[in-house]
RNA sequence: CGGAGCGUAGCUCAGCUUGGCUAGAGCGCUGCGUUCGGGACGCAGAGGUCGGAGGUUCAAAUCCUCUCGCUCCGACCA
């Protein structure tokens, strides 16, 4: 490809909206341009990189026995209603109404479509297992699109779906995908970690995420320093922590006037109490009952964990109803459980101890000091305490917490970008949509499903996020838009031009993908652009070198060029390209 | 959705508070010349419905209202 005929709009300045490195570099290097919030055009360089990633995914998925299909982006909304997911997805599901008034969902994922396909076409255990996948555009009306390709409203996803006759079969399908994912990310040159995750709207019994560690990541990962446990903060469990409701009081319960002070920070500052000595008391509605969650002031509640403990769904953001039910919202304390039989308290172990506590007074504009679990909750409730006060892990894990494996491991927090997510789904969709088969026993059974996603654009963004330097992208050869950039440094000189052309033609004929910078630009401009774009190997053909009979070869990861006799250049380049590719080979 | 901010040349932004000349700068772009191994320099030039609509006024980029778009922040609040 000739640079002079290509649209590669590199820029020095970048719109203020690009906050993270990968976004900035993708704009600066001319990989993407924004059309509207959360939607991007991928220009030639970006598109070539995406296609490299797509190709790697295809090869590994096919090698793992999955079959490539293509499903519609327009999905009848009725399918989403049958599985109940229209409600679960809520406004994130983009919909389209056609001239006949039919509503279609713009695919954010395709469990419904693929399951209805299987429902129609699979009837016997002899046809299982099967794994169908596609690489296609997906839509999610994100609450807040941001960070360029990391969270866009429209993106490319590889989504695969396995159908098995048995749970053991599902385990094997899942394991096969796990292994394929490891190969895919390794071939893309990414460091990744696999963490336990929650399955969210997708549903199912278990899931793991493939994360690329980097500070710009939106997800928080907790890993045991023993190296044997890692989980997303949404999922991460916490090891055993001591909790004893019977500690003695630190003093008389003291009521403090705290007008209009509702946040932990405000109250703590006013009363001169640290957040770790305060109780955060949150009110949730569960049908006609109330659930009160108590965590330490410096901790965060994990609603998934709380939900898992409570019968039925809990609802938050119910200030008006809670106030009507007699709760002093903003000033609630755990002892509200005393004297109300419609309240169950869930308390995190770290919010229980014989130490000094401050918290809400259950009276608007008042807080209390010297709150004590034994005196103010345990003793008044008596025997009822067992049903009414439940001590359990209900908060997000934090850096320094004990590992749930109870092996003296300590959890450490870090950030990551989710590039892949694999789920054991079970029969949620196959039951809802009638994807059943006749087993060996002659009985009808629902297919047991798994699903497996990879964010194609996110691979590119996270690769740049993880692999760059001050001058630009440093892309691995497997996903770089080109293998080699040949710079015809003094393109106005015929000898230089001819030699660069010769190298370009010979490399191209050898199947190497080459970008030839044949622009009539000053050398500095060409060097800067080459660094920015980040093609792994740079070849400089210049008047100066050519006089000595040399051209220069430099890897993007090196900061000095090597002079090579011009006649040997093509062979030498081929060797290096092979070497670079070999280093990222799947084996 | 709530809060905040922004919208002026292709890009980055100034001008707006306190209304008043022909609306500016840097980068980029075009032409000519000098340069030519790490984003050169000089001269000449092109390029603007000041997001849109309405209003106030002798006069609006500037003040007011509405609207559209973009960006940032926002679980709970003991």
XYZ file of C-alpha atoms (C1' of nucleotides) in Angstrom:
665
model
C 0.000 0.000 0.000
C 1.317 3.392 -0.972
C 1.092 5.989 1.768
C 0.693 8.764 -0.779
C -2.554 7.192 -1.989
C -3.887 6.273 1.450
C -6.128 8.077 3.888
C -4.001 8.043 7.026
C -4.907 11.289 8.726
C -2.372 11.513 11.530
C -2.666 14.509 13.819
C -0.489 16.240 16.346
C -3.324 17.670 18.351
C -6.200 15.600 19.550
C -9.740 16.474 20.682
C -10.019 16.990 24.419
C -12.594 14.203 24.635
C -9.954 11.501 24.268
C -8.972 10.767 27.832
C -7.056 7.534 27.692
C -3.943 6.631 25.764
C -5.441 4.077 23.418
C -8.223 6.445 22.390
C -5.790 9.295 21.826
C -3.379 7.154 19.841
C -6.100 5.642 17.689
C -7.227 9.140 16.749
C -3.715 10.517 16.345
C -2.516 7.584 14.233
C -5.564 7.813 11.992
C -7.081 4.463 12.976
C -10.514 5.805 13.877
C -12.724 8.857 13.569
C -15.840 9.495 15.576
C -19.158 9.788 13.800
C -21.315 10.361 16.888
C -21.219 9.503 20.560
C -20.042 5.910 20.855
C -19.842 5.236 17.103
C -16.611 5.204 15.136
C -15.452 4.827 11.583
C -12.432 2.551 11.336
C -10.125 3.882 8.649
C -7.788 1.663 6.705
C -5.247 1.170 9.474
C -7.887 0.439 12.106
C -9.837 -1.826 9.802
C -6.736 -3.808 8.817
C -5.884 -4.316 12.468
C -9.443 -5.406 13.255
C -9.357 -7.843 10.360
C -6.102 -9.342 11.631
C -7.758 -9.924 14.990
C -10.868 -11.360 13.347
C -8.719 -13.747 11.337
C -6.923 -15.012 14.431
C -10.230 -15.552 16.190
C -11.659 -17.435 13.179
C -8.645 -19.703 12.932
C -8.724 -20.618 16.593
C -12.484 -21.006 16.795
C -12.520 -23.233 13.734
C -9.610 -25.228 15.120
C -11.619 -25.690 18.325
C -14.451 -27.232 16.343
C -16.806 -24.264 16.315
C -18.639 -23.336 13.118
C -18.802 -19.863 11.659
C -22.323 -18.605 10.980
C -23.887 -15.169 10.491
C -27.028 -14.175 12.328
C -29.255 -11.140 11.763
C -28.677 -7.919 13.611
C -32.422 -7.247 13.560
C -34.014 -9.607 16.054
C -37.779 -9.835 16.643
C -38.532 -8.351 20.047
C -40.853 -11.280 20.793
C -37.801 -13.499 21.223
C -36.544 -11.194 23.940
C -39.894 -11.237 25.635
C -39.987 -15.024 25.631
C -36.776 -15.206 27.625
C -37.663 -12.241 29.814
C -34.518 -10.440 28.777
C -36.229 -7.382 27.315
C -36.845 -6.338 30.896
C -33.433 -7.472 32.155
C -31.579 -5.520 29.510
C -33.802 -2.493 29.905
C -32.818 0.652 28.016
C -29.456 -0.825 27.016
C -31.365 -2.802 24.395
C -31.599 -0.663 21.259
C -34.859 -1.117 19.411
C -36.056 -0.289 15.941
C -39.659 0.016 14.770
C -40.336 -0.651 11.107
C -43.071 0.718 8.850
C -45.434 -2.064 9.874
C -45.027 -1.217 13.527
C -42.955 -4.323 14.254
C -40.306 -3.817 16.876
C -36.899 -5.375 16.432
C -34.026 -5.381 18.866
C -30.641 -4.425 17.454
C -28.562 -7.394 18.532
C -26.511 -6.798 21.686
C -25.895 -10.570 21.731
C -27.617 -13.548 20.141
C -28.613 -16.213 22.672
C -32.259 -15.981 21.623
C -31.595 -16.174 17.906
C -29.128 -19.030 18.059
C -31.303 -20.963 20.494
C -34.350 -20.613 18.289
C -32.246 -21.868 15.385
C -31.172 -24.875 17.386
C -34.730 -25.431 18.593
C -35.804 -25.773 14.978
C -32.910 -27.817 13.678
C -31.631 -30.066 16.466
C -33.749 -32.957 17.600
C -31.419 -35.754 18.686
C -28.556 -36.220 21.098
C -26.694 -37.606 18.106
C -26.432 -34.081 16.737
C -24.740 -32.819 19.902
C -22.471 -31.300 20.970
C -22.398 -28.353 18.627
C -20.790 -24.946 18.810
C -21.975 -22.076 16.591
C -20.311 -18.689 16.438
C -20.383 -15.465 14.505
C -18.319 -12.316 14.256
C -20.726 -9.477 13.797
C -21.664 -5.948 14.767
C -23.442 -5.580 18.093
C -25.387 -2.702 19.588
C -25.721 -1.611 23.158
C -27.275 1.691 24.063
C -24.662 2.282 26.720
C -25.583 4.468 29.628
C -22.392 6.349 29.001
C -20.257 5.495 26.003
C -16.651 6.433 26.653
C -12.996 5.735 26.128
C -13.294 5.352 22.355
C -13.321 1.722 21.299
C -13.450 0.497 24.896
C -17.082 1.331 25.492
C -18.904 2.177 22.296
C -22.548 1.811 21.359
C -21.705 -0.179 18.260
C -18.913 -2.721 18.245
C -17.731 -6.003 16.810
C -18.108 -9.093 18.916
C -17.310 -12.714 18.393
C -20.099 -14.606 20.089
C -20.116 -18.403 20.303
C -22.774 -20.719 21.689
C -22.297 -24.344 22.667
C -25.076 -26.905 22.983
C -24.512 -30.104 24.891
C -26.559 -33.082 25.975
C -24.934 -33.420 29.385
C -23.378 -31.274 32.084
C -20.088 -33.092 31.551
C -20.353 -32.175 27.895
C -20.845 -28.521 28.823
C -17.755 -28.669 31.026
C -15.766 -29.987 28.096
C -17.136 -27.412 25.643
C -16.364 -24.681 28.162
C -12.837 -25.975 28.663
C -12.276 -26.116 24.914
C -13.323 -22.484 24.586
C -11.173 -21.510 27.550
C -8.152 -23.021 25.843
C -9.031 -21.408 22.507
C -9.309 -18.029 24.212
C -5.879 -18.417 25.759
C -4.439 -19.109 22.312
C -6.312 -16.174 20.747
C -5.099 -13.620 23.272
C -1.588 -14.953 23.219
C -1.485 -14.711 19.433
C -2.685 -11.123 19.711
C 0.322 -10.430 21.890
C -1.761 -9.609 24.962
C -0.992 -10.312 28.577
C -4.188 -11.464 30.205
C -5.516 -12.842 33.446
C -8.564 -15.028 33.900
C -10.880 -14.065 36.739
C -14.113 -15.380 38.239
C -17.017 -13.163 37.239
C -20.712 -12.618 37.682
C -22.867 -13.502 34.723
C -25.097 -10.406 34.754
C -28.012 -10.235 32.306
C -26.722 -13.259 30.426
C -27.495 -15.557 33.342
C -26.116 -18.984 34.102
C -24.164 -20.869 36.683
C -20.587 -19.754 36.276
C -18.423 -17.494 34.252
C -14.918 -16.237 33.836
C -13.531 -13.104 32.292
C -10.323 -12.639 30.337
C -8.808 -9.373 31.463
C -5.944 -7.341 30.069
C -4.320 -5.694 33.081
C -3.966 -1.947 32.642
C -4.644 1.136 34.676
C -7.217 2.517 32.230
C -9.386 -0.582 32.655
C -12.933 -0.154 33.866
C -13.033 -3.368 35.864
C -11.488 -3.990 39.250
C -9.717 -7.305 39.695
C -8.762 -8.847 43.020
C -6.052 -11.469 43.043
C -4.663 -13.468 45.917
C -0.966 -12.899 46.470
C -0.691 -16.683 46.592
C -1.527 -16.666 42.883
C -4.349 -19.195 43.229
C -7.432 -16.974 43.101
C -8.564 -14.000 41.027
C -12.007 -12.493 40.604
C -13.835 -9.442 39.402
C -14.758 -7.197 42.333
C -18.409 -7.794 41.464
C -17.891 -11.465 42.211
C -14.932 -11.642 44.582
C -15.588 -13.410 47.841
C -13.769 -12.598 51.031
C -12.114 -15.024 53.439
C -13.167 -15.595 57.041
C -13.308 -12.520 59.205
C -14.022 -12.492 62.947
C -17.387 -11.062 63.961
C -18.750 -10.943 67.487
C -21.933 -9.074 68.297
C -21.257 -9.332 72.021
C -18.492 -6.733 72.436
C -18.802 -4.319 75.350
C -19.815 -0.665 74.836
C -17.161 2.037 74.546
C -19.377 4.595 76.261
C -22.901 5.947 76.638
C -24.909 6.214 73.420
C -24.541 9.883 72.550
C -26.853 11.711 70.169
C -25.201 14.404 68.022
C -27.005 17.093 66.037
C -25.813 16.767 62.410
C -28.152 18.927 60.379
C -28.277 18.225 56.630
C -25.229 15.967 56.861
C -25.869 12.794 54.993
C -22.577 11.595 53.602
C -20.025 9.599 55.505
C -17.447 12.253 54.689
C -19.545 15.143 56.003
C -20.631 13.425 59.179
C -17.214 11.938 59.851
C -15.514 15.280 59.448
C -18.061 17.008 61.661
C -17.972 14.407 64.440
C -14.217 13.802 64.010
C -14.719 10.104 63.349
C -12.892 8.119 60.665
C -15.039 6.338 58.044
C -13.727 2.984 59.283
C -15.380 3.689 62.625
C -18.710 4.530 61.059
C -21.566 2.299 59.974
C -23.066 2.703 56.521
C -26.710 1.681 56.787
C -28.649 1.204 53.556
C -32.376 0.637 53.176
C -33.825 -1.729 50.557
C -37.372 -2.787 49.841
C -38.125 -6.498 49.451
C -41.820 -6.862 48.725
C -43.665 -5.592 51.824
C -40.605 -6.116 54.026
C -37.483 -4.066 54.443
C -33.895 -5.158 54.166
C -31.282 -3.062 55.900
C -27.681 -3.594 54.913
C -24.869 -2.442 57.178
C -21.260 -2.156 56.063
C -18.317 -0.254 57.457
C -18.142 3.372 56.379
C -15.084 2.843 54.211
C -16.513 -0.239 52.482
C -18.902 -0.624 49.543
C -21.990 -2.768 49.552
C -22.140 -5.517 46.910
C -25.751 -5.729 45.830
C -25.262 -9.058 44.074
C -24.077 -10.607 47.311
C -26.956 -9.097 49.258
C -29.446 -10.223 46.633
C -28.123 -13.750 46.888
C -28.973 -13.837 50.596
C -32.447 -12.338 50.404
C -35.593 -14.181 49.299
C -36.935 -12.405 46.276
C -35.653 -9.262 44.637
C -34.584 -6.199 46.532
C -35.055 -2.698 45.223
C -32.949 0.331 45.832
C -33.613 4.000 45.150
C -36.793 3.884 47.171
C -36.210 6.998 49.259
C -39.810 8.176 49.058
C -41.287 4.810 50.028
C -38.692 4.286 52.736
C -39.429 7.697 54.205
C -43.151 6.918 54.116
C -42.431 3.677 55.976
C -40.830 5.651 58.770
C -37.131 5.476 57.952
C -35.123 8.638 58.551
C -33.366 8.393 55.198
C -29.837 9.684 55.526
C -29.899 9.120 59.276
C -30.766 5.431 59.627
C -28.859 3.344 62.189
C -28.799 -0.439 62.734
C -30.910 -0.255 65.911
C -33.896 0.610 63.719
C -34.395 -3.169 63.675
C -35.470 -2.998 67.329
C -39.202 -2.467 67.577
C -39.961 -3.103 63.897
C -40.808 -6.641 62.892
C -40.808 -5.869 59.159
C -37.043 -5.337 59.064
C -34.204 -7.789 58.573
C -30.659 -6.626 59.105
C -27.754 -7.912 57.024
C -24.406 -6.955 58.495
C -20.950 -7.364 57.077
C -18.536 -9.003 59.549
C -16.264 -5.959 59.479
C -19.153 -3.786 60.626
C -19.431 -5.945 63.752
C -16.884 -5.724 66.537
C -16.551 -4.516 70.081
C -15.065 -1.233 68.983
C -16.261 2.341 68.764
C -19.013 2.945 66.225
C -20.779 6.048 64.972
C -23.895 5.850 62.827
C -27.353 7.186 62.133
C -29.665 7.918 65.070
C -32.922 6.985 63.286
C -33.896 10.582 63.754
C -33.587 13.157 60.994
C -30.545 15.418 61.411
C -29.052 13.269 64.196
C -26.274 10.693 64.434
C -25.026 8.697 67.413
C -21.624 7.921 68.898
C -20.726 4.826 70.921
C -23.244 2.643 69.104
C -22.841 -0.891 70.475
C -24.229 -4.051 68.888
C -24.743 -5.937 72.144
C -26.426 -3.152 74.107
C -28.368 -1.546 71.255
C -29.391 -4.531 69.113
C -28.501 -7.948 70.571
C -29.896 -7.501 74.082
C -33.154 -5.718 73.107
C -33.944 -8.288 70.419
C -33.163 -11.328 72.564
C -33.832 -14.644 70.858
C -35.282 -12.958 67.757
C -31.813 -11.802 66.836
C -31.130 -15.039 64.994
C -33.861 -14.390 62.445
C -33.535 -10.645 62.378
C -29.808 -10.001 62.270
C -27.700 -11.896 59.779
C -23.953 -11.458 59.672
C -22.630 -12.254 56.213
C -20.234 -11.138 53.491
C -22.224 -8.440 51.712
C -19.561 -6.020 50.571
C -17.096 -5.580 47.738
C -13.721 -7.057 48.442
C -10.946 -4.525 48.812
C -7.173 -4.493 48.627
C -5.771 -6.216 51.724
C -8.755 -8.479 52.409
C -8.149 -12.169 53.161
C -8.395 -14.579 50.230
C -11.589 -16.670 50.213
C -9.430 -19.792 49.981
C -8.490 -19.204 53.649
C -4.855 -20.026 52.986
C -3.408 -16.812 54.436
C -3.491 -15.292 50.965
C -4.119 -11.560 50.773
C -6.224 -10.015 48.007
C -4.638 -7.309 45.894
C -6.660 -4.924 43.727
C -5.808 -3.940 40.154
C -7.548 -2.692 37.025
C -8.242 -4.526 33.801
C -10.038 -4.391 30.471
C -12.499 -7.200 29.849
C -11.690 -8.632 26.416
C -13.379 -12.012 26.742
C -16.105 -13.574 28.845
C -17.143 -17.209 28.943
C -20.311 -18.525 30.595
C -21.895 -21.787 31.533
C -25.499 -20.947 30.758
C -27.334 -24.169 31.528
C -30.885 -24.423 30.213
C -32.265 -20.921 30.730
C -32.609 -20.202 27.021
C -33.167 -23.709 25.734
C -36.104 -24.122 28.107
C -37.615 -20.745 27.323
C -37.350 -21.302 23.574
C -37.908 -25.045 23.389
C -34.431 -26.083 22.274
C -34.811 -29.722 23.247
C -33.513 -33.026 21.951
C -34.436 -36.667 22.388
C -31.870 -38.418 24.519
C -30.704 -42.004 24.450
C -33.387 -42.628 27.047
C -36.089 -41.610 24.590
C -36.956 -38.598 26.742
C -36.966 -34.947 25.756
C -34.264 -32.815 27.372
C -33.332 -29.158 27.037
C -29.927 -28.469 25.501
C -27.297 -27.412 27.997
C -25.731 -24.233 26.767
C -22.591 -22.214 27.133
C -21.768 -18.874 25.565
C -18.463 -17.222 24.837
C -17.802 -13.622 23.816
C -14.785 -11.665 22.631
C -14.715 -7.909 22.062
C -12.792 -7.492 18.824
C -12.430 -3.708 19.057
C -11.445 -4.014 22.679
C -8.565 -6.290 21.758
C -7.208 -3.540 19.535
C -7.771 -0.826 22.141
C -6.304 -2.838 24.983
C -3.295 -3.843 22.881
C -2.537 -0.178 22.267
C -3.287 0.653 25.876
C -0.791 -1.956 27.010
C 1.732 -1.618 24.180
C 2.816 1.916 23.364
C 5.571 4.387 24.145
C 5.872 8.165 24.134
C 6.035 8.223 20.342
C 3.034 6.063 19.555
C 1.702 2.548 19.144
C 3.970 -0.481 19.460
C 1.700 -3.115 17.973
C 2.535 -6.814 17.843
C 2.981 -8.021 14.276
C -0.019 -10.336 14.554
C -2.471 -7.460 14.801
C -0.530 -4.534 13.307
C -2.094 -3.115 10.129
C 1.079 -3.892 8.178
C 4.127 -6.064 8.773
C 6.660 -3.571 7.444
C 6.816 0.127 6.668
C 9.313 1.081 3.983
C 10.226 4.748 4.096
C 11.473 6.224 0.858
C 13.221 8.997 2.689
C 14.213 11.264 -0.180
C 11.444 10.294 -2.510
C 12.301 13.059 -4.968
C 15.605 11.304 -5.734
C 15.130 8.730 -8.419
C 17.699 6.284 -7.036
C 16.064 6.292 -3.618
C 12.583 6.019 -5.053
C 13.529 3.140 -7.304
C 15.222 1.230 -4.562
C 12.350 1.661 -2.138
C 9.955 0.537 -4.855
C 12.090 -2.503 -5.500
C 12.083 -3.556 -1.856
C 8.369 -2.851 -1.626
C 7.606 -4.972 -4.679
C 9.796 -7.869 -3.629
C 8.397 -7.986 -0.117
C 4.836 -7.730 -1.359
C 5.500 -10.544 -3.827
C 6.753 -12.617 -0.890
C 3.410 -12.192 0.864
C 4.575 -9.577 3.355
C 2.220 -6.684 3.977
C 4.040 -3.428 3.363
C 3.181 0.228 3.724
C 5.440 2.297 1.463
C 5.877 5.884 2.604
C 6.395 7.486 -0.797
C 5.195 10.918 0.206
C 7.102 14.049 -0.722
C 7.408 14.965 2.923
C 10.345 15.938 5.056
C 12.156 13.099 6.820
C 11.085 14.186 10.280
C 7.431 13.997 9.316
C 7.840 10.467 8.009
C 9.709 9.260 11.084
C 7.150 10.739 13.421
C 4.260 9.213 11.519
C 5.977 5.820 11.386
C 6.481 5.861 15.164
C 2.897 6.932 15.741
C 1.365 4.233 13.571
C 3.658 1.688 15.159
C 4.212 -0.869 12.436
C 6.613 -3.444 13.921
C 9.410 -3.186 11.375
C 10.691 -0.041 9.686
C 12.952 0.030 6.672
C 14.541 3.337 5.719
C 15.803 3.808 2.185
C 17.695 7.106 2.108
C 20.187 8.881 -0.051
C 22.806 8.862 2.677
C 22.624 5.138 3.370
C 22.329 4.224 -0.256
C 25.636 5.951 -0.990
C 27.234 3.362 1.288
C 25.115 0.697 -0.341
C 22.956 0.326 2.771
C 19.384 0.581 3.925
C 18.354 0.689 7.562
C 16.182 -1.768 9.426
C 14.703 -1.045 12.831
C 12.118 -2.786 14.944
C 9.540 -0.541 16.535
C 10.708 -1.814 19.908
C 14.307 -0.788 19.263
C 15.673 2.731 19.370
C 18.565 2.272 16.937
C 18.521 1.245 13.323
C 20.834 -1.373 11.848
C 22.502 -0.726 8.503
C 22.112 -3.643 6.103
C 23.560 -3.970 2.602
C 20.798 -2.966 0.250
C 21.075 -6.200 -1.700
C 20.532 -8.301 1.428
C 17.705 -6.184 2.775
C 14.765 -8.173 1.447
C 16.089 -11.452 2.779
C 16.934 -9.930 6.139
C 13.472 -8.358 6.433
C 11.810 -11.670 5.639
C 13.838 -13.308 8.387
C 12.857 -10.718 10.969
C 9.194 -10.811 9.969
C 9.200 -14.574 10.343
C 10.924 -14.277 13.672
C 8.363 -11.763 14.933
C 5.490 -13.906 13.737
C 7.004 -17.052 15.187
C 7.182 -15.444 18.613
C 3.394 -15.055 18.577
C 2.570 -18.421 17.091
C -0.184 -20.429 18.774
C 2.111 -23.260 19.863
C -32.231 10.088 33.796
C -29.907 13.868 37.565
C -25.677 17.416 38.049
C -21.851 20.267 35.531
C -19.349 22.057 31.276
C -18.635 22.887 26.174
C -20.328 24.141 20.929
C -16.397 30.266 17.003
C -11.913 28.044 10.267
C -10.448 20.943 8.748
C -8.005 20.445 14.149
C -6.661 22.869 19.063
C -8.469 27.191 21.069
C -8.879 32.962 22.179
C -12.784 36.681 21.915
C -18.382 36.552 25.483
C -17.678 39.097 32.005
C -18.895 45.093 30.496
C -23.260 44.149 23.183
C -20.342 48.498 18.916
C -14.711 48.762 13.643
C -13.524 44.136 8.502
C -14.304 37.861 14.058
C -8.672 36.304 15.617
C -4.166 32.951 16.738
C -1.418 28.302 16.285
C -1.527 23.821 13.549
C -3.331 21.931 8.894
C -4.513 23.230 3.563
C -3.184 25.862 -1.708
C 0.702 28.537 -4.700
C 5.819 30.374 -5.169
C 10.757 30.429 -3.279
C 14.591 28.766 0.112
C 15.313 24.167 2.677
C 15.705 18.615 3.162
C 18.028 12.152 8.232
C 13.399 13.338 13.743
C 6.847 17.129 12.919
C 11.668 23.634 8.613
C 11.371 28.960 7.066
C 9.701 33.292 4.186
C 6.019 35.543 1.072
C 1.156 35.273 -0.945
C -3.612 32.941 -0.349
C -8.148 29.915 0.376
C -11.199 28.724 4.302
C -16.379 31.067 9.207
C -24.728 30.102 8.614
C -19.866 32.076 15.604
C -24.488 24.471 16.566
C -29.933 25.742 15.309
C -34.594 28.625 16.162
C -36.851 32.593 18.432
C -36.457 37.096 21.399
C -34.319 41.922 23.567
C -31.702 46.095 21.079
C -30.278 51.371 16.737
C -26.712 47.218 16.985
C -25.855 40.204 19.231
C -20.375 35.374 18.686
C -21.394 38.398 23.237
C -27.699 39.318 26.826
C -32.565 36.168 27.389
C -35.722 31.729 26.089
C -36.162 27.230 23.710
C -33.803 23.387 21.060
C -30.010 20.017 19.113
C -25.226 17.886 19.694
C -20.817 16.621 22.397
C -18.042 15.773 26.968
C -17.262 14.971 32.158
C -19.290 13.455 37.064
C -23.251 10.624 39.274
C -24.914 3.013 42.969
C -26.415 3.520 48.384
C -25.312 8.138 51.833
C -25.312 5.300 57.191
